mmCIF file of C-alpha atoms in Angstrom:
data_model
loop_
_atom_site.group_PDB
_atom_site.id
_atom_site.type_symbol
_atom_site.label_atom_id
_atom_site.label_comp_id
_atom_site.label_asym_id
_atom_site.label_seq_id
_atom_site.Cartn_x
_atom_site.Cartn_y
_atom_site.Cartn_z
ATOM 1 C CA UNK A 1 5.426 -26.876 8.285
ATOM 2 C CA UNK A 2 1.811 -28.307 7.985
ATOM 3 C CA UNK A 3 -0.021 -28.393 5.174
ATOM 4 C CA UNK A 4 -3.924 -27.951 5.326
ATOM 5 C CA UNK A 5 -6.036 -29.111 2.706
ATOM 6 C CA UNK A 6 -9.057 -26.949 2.436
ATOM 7 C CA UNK A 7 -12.455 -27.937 0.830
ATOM 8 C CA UNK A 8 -14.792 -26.346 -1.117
ATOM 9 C CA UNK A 9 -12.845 -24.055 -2.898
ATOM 10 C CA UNK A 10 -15.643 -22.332 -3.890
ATOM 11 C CA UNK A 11 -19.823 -22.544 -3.576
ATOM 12 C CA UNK A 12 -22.240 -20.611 -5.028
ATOM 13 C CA UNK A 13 -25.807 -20.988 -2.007
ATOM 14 C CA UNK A 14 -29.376 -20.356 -1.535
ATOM 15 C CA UNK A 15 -30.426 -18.160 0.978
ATOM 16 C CA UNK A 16 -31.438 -20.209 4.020
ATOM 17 C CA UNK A 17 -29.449 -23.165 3.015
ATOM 18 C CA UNK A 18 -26.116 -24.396 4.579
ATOM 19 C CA UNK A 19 -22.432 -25.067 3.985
ATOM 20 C CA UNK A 20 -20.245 -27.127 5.569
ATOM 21 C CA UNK A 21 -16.419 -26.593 5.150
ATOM 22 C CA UNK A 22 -13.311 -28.734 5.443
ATOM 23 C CA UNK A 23 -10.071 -28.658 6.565
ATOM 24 C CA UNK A 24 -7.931 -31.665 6.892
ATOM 25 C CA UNK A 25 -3.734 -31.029 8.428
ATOM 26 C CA UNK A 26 -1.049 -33.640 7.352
ATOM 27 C CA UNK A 27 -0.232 -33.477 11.297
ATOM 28 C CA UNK A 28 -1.904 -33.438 14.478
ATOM 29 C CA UNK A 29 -2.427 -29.665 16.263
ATOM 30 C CA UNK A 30 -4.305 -28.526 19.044
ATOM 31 C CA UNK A 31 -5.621 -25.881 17.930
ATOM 32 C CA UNK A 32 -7.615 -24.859 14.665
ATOM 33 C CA UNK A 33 -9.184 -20.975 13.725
ATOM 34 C CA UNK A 34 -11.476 -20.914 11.891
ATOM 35 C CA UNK A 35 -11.737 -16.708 10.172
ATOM 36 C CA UNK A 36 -14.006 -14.714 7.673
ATOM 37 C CA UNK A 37 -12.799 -12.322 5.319
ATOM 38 C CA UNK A 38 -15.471 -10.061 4.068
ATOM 39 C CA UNK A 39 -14.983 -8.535 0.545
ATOM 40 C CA UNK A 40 -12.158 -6.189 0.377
ATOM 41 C CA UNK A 41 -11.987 -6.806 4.164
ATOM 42 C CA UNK A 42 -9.049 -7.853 6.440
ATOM 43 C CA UNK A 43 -9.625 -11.246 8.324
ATOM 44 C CA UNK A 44 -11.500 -11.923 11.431
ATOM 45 C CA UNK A 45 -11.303 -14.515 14.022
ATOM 46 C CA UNK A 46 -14.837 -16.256 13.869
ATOM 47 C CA UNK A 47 -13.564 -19.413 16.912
ATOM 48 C CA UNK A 48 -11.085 -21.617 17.660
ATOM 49 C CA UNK A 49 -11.254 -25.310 17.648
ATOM 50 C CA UNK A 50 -9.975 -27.426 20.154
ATOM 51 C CA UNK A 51 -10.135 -30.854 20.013
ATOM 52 C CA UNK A 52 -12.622 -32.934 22.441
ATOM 53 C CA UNK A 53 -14.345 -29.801 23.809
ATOM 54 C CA UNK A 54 -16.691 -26.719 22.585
ATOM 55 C CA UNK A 55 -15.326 -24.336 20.231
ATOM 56 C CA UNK A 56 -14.387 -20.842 21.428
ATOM 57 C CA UNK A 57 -16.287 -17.855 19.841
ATOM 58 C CA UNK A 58 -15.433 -14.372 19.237
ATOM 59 C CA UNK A 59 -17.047 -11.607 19.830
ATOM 60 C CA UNK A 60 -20.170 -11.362 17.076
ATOM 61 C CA UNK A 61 -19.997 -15.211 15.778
ATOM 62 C CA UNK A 62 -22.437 -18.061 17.598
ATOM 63 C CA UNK A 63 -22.553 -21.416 17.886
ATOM 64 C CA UNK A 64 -25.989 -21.306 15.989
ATOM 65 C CA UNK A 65 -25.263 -19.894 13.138
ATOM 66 C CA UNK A 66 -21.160 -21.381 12.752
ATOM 67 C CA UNK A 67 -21.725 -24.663 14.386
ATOM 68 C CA UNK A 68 -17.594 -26.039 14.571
ATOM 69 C CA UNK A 69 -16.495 -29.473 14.768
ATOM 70 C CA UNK A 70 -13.106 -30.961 15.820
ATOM 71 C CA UNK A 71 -13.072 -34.861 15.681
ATOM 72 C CA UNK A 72 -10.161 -35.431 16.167
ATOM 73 C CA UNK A 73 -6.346 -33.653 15.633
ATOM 74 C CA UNK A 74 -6.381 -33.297 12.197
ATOM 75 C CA UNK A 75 -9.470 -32.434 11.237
ATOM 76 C CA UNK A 76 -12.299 -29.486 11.534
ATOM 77 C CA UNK A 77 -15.550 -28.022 9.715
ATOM 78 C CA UNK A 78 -17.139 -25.078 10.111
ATOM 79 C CA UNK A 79 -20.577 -24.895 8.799
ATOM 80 C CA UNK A 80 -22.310 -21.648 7.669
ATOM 81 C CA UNK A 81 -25.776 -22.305 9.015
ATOM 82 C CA UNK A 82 -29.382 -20.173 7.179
ATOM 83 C CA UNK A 83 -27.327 -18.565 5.195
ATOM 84 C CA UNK A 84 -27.865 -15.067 3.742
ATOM 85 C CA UNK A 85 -26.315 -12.883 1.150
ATOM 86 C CA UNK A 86 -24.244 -11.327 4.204
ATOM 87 C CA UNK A 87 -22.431 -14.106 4.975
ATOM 88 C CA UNK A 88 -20.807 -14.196 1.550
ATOM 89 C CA UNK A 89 -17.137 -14.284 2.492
ATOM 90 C CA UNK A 90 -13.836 -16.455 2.234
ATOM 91 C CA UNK A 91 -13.917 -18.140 4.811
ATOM 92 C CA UNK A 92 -10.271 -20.049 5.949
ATOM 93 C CA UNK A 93 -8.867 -21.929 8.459
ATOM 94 C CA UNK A 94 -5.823 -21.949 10.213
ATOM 95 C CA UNK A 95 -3.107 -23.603 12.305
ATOM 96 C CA UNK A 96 -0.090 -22.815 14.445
ATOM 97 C CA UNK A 97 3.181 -23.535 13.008
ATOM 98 C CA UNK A 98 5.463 -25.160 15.665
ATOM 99 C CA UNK A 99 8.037 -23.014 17.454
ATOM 100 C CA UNK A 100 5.536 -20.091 17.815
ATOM 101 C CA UNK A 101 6.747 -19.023 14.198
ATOM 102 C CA UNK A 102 3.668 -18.273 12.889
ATOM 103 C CA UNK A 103 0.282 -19.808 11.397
ATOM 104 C CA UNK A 104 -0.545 -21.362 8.226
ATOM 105 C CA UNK A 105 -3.204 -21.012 6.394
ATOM 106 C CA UNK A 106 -6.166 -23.740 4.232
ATOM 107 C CA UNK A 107 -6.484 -22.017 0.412
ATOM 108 C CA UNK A 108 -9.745 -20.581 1.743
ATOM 109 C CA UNK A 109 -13.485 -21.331 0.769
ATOM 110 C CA UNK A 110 -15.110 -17.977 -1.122
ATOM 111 C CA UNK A 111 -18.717 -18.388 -0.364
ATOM 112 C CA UNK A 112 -21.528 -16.706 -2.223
ATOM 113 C CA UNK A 113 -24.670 -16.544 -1.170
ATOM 114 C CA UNK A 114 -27.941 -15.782 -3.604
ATOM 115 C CA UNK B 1 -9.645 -4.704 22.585
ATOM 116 C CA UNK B 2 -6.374 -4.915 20.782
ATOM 117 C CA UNK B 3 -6.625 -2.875 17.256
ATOM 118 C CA UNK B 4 -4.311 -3.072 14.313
ATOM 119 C CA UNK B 5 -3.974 -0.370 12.162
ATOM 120 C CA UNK B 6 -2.284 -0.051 9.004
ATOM 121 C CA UNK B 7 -0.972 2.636 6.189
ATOM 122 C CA UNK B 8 -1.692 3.271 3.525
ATOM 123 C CA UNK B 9 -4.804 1.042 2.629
ATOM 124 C CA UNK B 10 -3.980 1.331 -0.686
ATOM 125 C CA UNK B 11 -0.753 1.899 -2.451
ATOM 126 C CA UNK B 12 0.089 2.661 -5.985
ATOM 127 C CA UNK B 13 3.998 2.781 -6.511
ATOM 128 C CA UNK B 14 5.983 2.581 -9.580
ATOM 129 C CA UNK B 15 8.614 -0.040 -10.129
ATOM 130 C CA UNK B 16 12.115 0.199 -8.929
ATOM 131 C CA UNK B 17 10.944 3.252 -5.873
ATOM 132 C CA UNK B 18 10.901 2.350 -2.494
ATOM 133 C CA UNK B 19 8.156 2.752 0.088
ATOM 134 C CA UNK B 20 6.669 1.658 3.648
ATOM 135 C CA UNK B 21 3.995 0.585 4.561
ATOM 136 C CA UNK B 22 3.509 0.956 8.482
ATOM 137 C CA UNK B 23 1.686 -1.478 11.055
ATOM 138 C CA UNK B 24 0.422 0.133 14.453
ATOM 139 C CA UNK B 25 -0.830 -1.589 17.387
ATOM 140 C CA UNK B 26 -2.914 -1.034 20.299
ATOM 141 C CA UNK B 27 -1.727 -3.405 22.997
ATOM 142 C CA UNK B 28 1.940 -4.467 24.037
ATOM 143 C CA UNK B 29 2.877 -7.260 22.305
ATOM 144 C CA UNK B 30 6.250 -8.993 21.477
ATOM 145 C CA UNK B 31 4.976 -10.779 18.275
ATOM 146 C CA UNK B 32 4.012 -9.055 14.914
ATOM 147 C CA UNK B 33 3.755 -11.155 11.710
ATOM 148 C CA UNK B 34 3.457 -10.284 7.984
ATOM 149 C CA UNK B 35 1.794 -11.660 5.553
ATOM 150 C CA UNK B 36 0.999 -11.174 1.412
ATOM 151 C CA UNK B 37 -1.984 -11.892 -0.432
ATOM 152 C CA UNK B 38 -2.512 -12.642 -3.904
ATOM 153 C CA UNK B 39 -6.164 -11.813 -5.279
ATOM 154 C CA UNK B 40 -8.440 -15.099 -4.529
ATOM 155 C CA UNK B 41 -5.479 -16.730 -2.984
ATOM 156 C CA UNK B 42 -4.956 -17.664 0.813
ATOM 157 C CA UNK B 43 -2.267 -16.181 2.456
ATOM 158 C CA UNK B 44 1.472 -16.822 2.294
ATOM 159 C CA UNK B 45 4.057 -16.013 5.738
ATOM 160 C CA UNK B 46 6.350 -13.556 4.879
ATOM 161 C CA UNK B 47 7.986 -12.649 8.365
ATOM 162 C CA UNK B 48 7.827 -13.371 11.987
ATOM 163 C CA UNK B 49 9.040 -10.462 14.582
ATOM 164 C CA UNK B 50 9.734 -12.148 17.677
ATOM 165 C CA UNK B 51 11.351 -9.337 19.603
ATOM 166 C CA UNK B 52 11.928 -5.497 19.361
ATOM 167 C CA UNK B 53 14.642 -4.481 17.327
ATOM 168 C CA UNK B 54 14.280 -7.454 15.062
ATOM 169 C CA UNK B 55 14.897 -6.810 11.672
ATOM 170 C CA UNK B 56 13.813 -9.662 8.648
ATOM 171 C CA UNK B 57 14.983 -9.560 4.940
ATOM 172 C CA UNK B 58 13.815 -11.183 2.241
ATOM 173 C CA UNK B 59 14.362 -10.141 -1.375
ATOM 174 C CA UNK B 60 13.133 -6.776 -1.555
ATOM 175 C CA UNK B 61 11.360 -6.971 1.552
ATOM 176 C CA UNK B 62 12.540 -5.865 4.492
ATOM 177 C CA UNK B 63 10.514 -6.109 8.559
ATOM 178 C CA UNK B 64 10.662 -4.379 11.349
ATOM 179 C CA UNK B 65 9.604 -4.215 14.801
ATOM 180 C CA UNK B 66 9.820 -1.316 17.386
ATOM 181 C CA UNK B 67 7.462 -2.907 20.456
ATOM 182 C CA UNK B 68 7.771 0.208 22.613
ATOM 183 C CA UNK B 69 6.497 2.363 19.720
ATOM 184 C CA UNK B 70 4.182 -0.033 19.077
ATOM 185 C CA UNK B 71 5.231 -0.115 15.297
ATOM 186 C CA UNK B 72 6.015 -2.401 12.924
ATOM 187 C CA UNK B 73 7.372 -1.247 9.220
ATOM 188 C CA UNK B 74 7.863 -3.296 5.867
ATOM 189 C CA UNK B 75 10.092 -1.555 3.328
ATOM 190 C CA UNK B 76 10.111 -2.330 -0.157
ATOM 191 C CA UNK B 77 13.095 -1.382 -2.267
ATOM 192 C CA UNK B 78 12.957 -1.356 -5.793
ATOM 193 C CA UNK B 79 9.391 -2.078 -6.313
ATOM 194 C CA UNK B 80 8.779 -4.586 -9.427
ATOM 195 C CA UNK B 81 5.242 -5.942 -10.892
ATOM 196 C CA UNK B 82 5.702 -9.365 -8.650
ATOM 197 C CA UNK B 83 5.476 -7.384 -5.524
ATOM 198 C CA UNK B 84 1.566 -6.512 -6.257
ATOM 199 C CA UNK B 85 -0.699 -8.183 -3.718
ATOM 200 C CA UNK B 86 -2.370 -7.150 -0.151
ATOM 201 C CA UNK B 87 -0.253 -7.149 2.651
ATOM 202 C CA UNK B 88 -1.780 -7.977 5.929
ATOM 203 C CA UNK B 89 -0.003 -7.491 9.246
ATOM 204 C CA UNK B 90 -1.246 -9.802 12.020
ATOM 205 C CA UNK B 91 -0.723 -9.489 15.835
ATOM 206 C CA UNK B 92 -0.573 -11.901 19.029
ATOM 207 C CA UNK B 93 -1.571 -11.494 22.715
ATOM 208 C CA UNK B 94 -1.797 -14.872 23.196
ATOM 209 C CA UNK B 95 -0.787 -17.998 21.931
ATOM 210 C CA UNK B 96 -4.141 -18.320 20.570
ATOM 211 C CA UNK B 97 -5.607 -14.731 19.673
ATOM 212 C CA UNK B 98 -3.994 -13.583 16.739
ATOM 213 C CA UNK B 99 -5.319 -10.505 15.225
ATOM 214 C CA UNK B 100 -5.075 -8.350 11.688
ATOM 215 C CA UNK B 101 -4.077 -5.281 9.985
ATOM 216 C CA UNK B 102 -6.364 -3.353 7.938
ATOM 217 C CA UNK B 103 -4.353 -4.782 4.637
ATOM 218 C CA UNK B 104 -2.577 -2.957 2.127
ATOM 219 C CA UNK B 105 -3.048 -3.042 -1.171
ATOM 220 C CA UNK B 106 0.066 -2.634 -3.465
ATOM 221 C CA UNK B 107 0.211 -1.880 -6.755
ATOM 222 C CA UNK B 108 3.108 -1.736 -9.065
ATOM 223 C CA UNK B 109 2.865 0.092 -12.002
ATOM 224 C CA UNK B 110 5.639 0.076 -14.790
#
């Protein structure tokens, strides 16, 4: 199954700054998710990530603020744009395993905003 | 909007009882998944339900799905300390659109 190497760990931010997050698979997938999970919260679907054209955002989550990139098939960021104390999550990404048996998950980036 | 609800939020069991925790969706769908979470730590596959009826071991664990009810179940037997994490059931329309369970959090007290 693929492995997803996720990066920051961890970030303590100013308010109004931003954060750009990593995640690098040891094979190439088509698709990438990008989720939130708010403190004591279950996870939410921010977009997914297709490679060579524009992200695709849920409900609640825009471009502006979670500007996505998706270079190529191995690779995606997510950045966390004017950030405020709201926006302190984990934030994780995500890919299909093959055979429709599920999705695997980066080790997640827990975000804290000041 | 497809909604996932699960029971109990929060769970406080001692070890070696058994318990459920149950999964209920909004929308058919013929693919439930479960997975555990350790405090600060990603999340870790523990089943994939592919079809109603199916039925997944593992350990102590133990899956279910029921698509007509619209239910999925994971049993614990024997409850031990290891077992204590957030489990997260997870459901797919699509390919693509994957959503998740409220979480429960299990705790297993000696």
């Amino acid at each position: 199954s693929a492995v997803i190497s996720q990066k920051p760990s961890r970030d303590i931010c100013q308010r109004g700054t931003s954060l750009t997050i990593q995640c690098q698979v040891d094979s190439q997938v088509t698709m990438m998710f990008w989720y939130r999970q708010q403190p004591g919260q279950s996870l939410t679907l921010i977009a997914t990530a297709n490679q060579g054209s524009e992200a695709t955002y849920e409900s609640g989550f825009v471009i502006d603020k979670f500007p996505i990139s998706r270079p190529n098939l191995t690779f995606s960021t997510l950045t966390v744009s004017n950030m405020s104390p709201e926006d302190s999550s984990i934030y994780l990404c995500s890919v299909g395993l093959t055979g429709g048996s599920g999705y695997t998950f980066g080790s997640g980036t827990r975000l804290t905003v000041v | 909007e497809l909604k996932v609800e699960q029971n109990p939020l929060f769970l406080s069991m001692q070890e070696g009882k058994n318990y459920t925790i149950y999964c209920n969706y909004s929308t058919t769908s013929d693919r439930l998944y479960w997975y555990r979470q350790d405090p600060g730590k990603s999340l870790e596959s523990l089943f994939v339900l592919l079809s109603n009826g199916a039925v997944k071991q593992e350990g102590r664990l133990m899956a279910s799905l029921d698509t007509k009810a619209r239910l999925s179940t994971l049993h614990i037997t024997a409850a031990v300390h290891d077992l204590s994490a957030t489990y997260f059931c997870a459901v797919s329309l699509t390919g693509n659109q994957f959503y998740f369970g409220t979480g429960t959090s299990l705790t297993v007290i000696p």
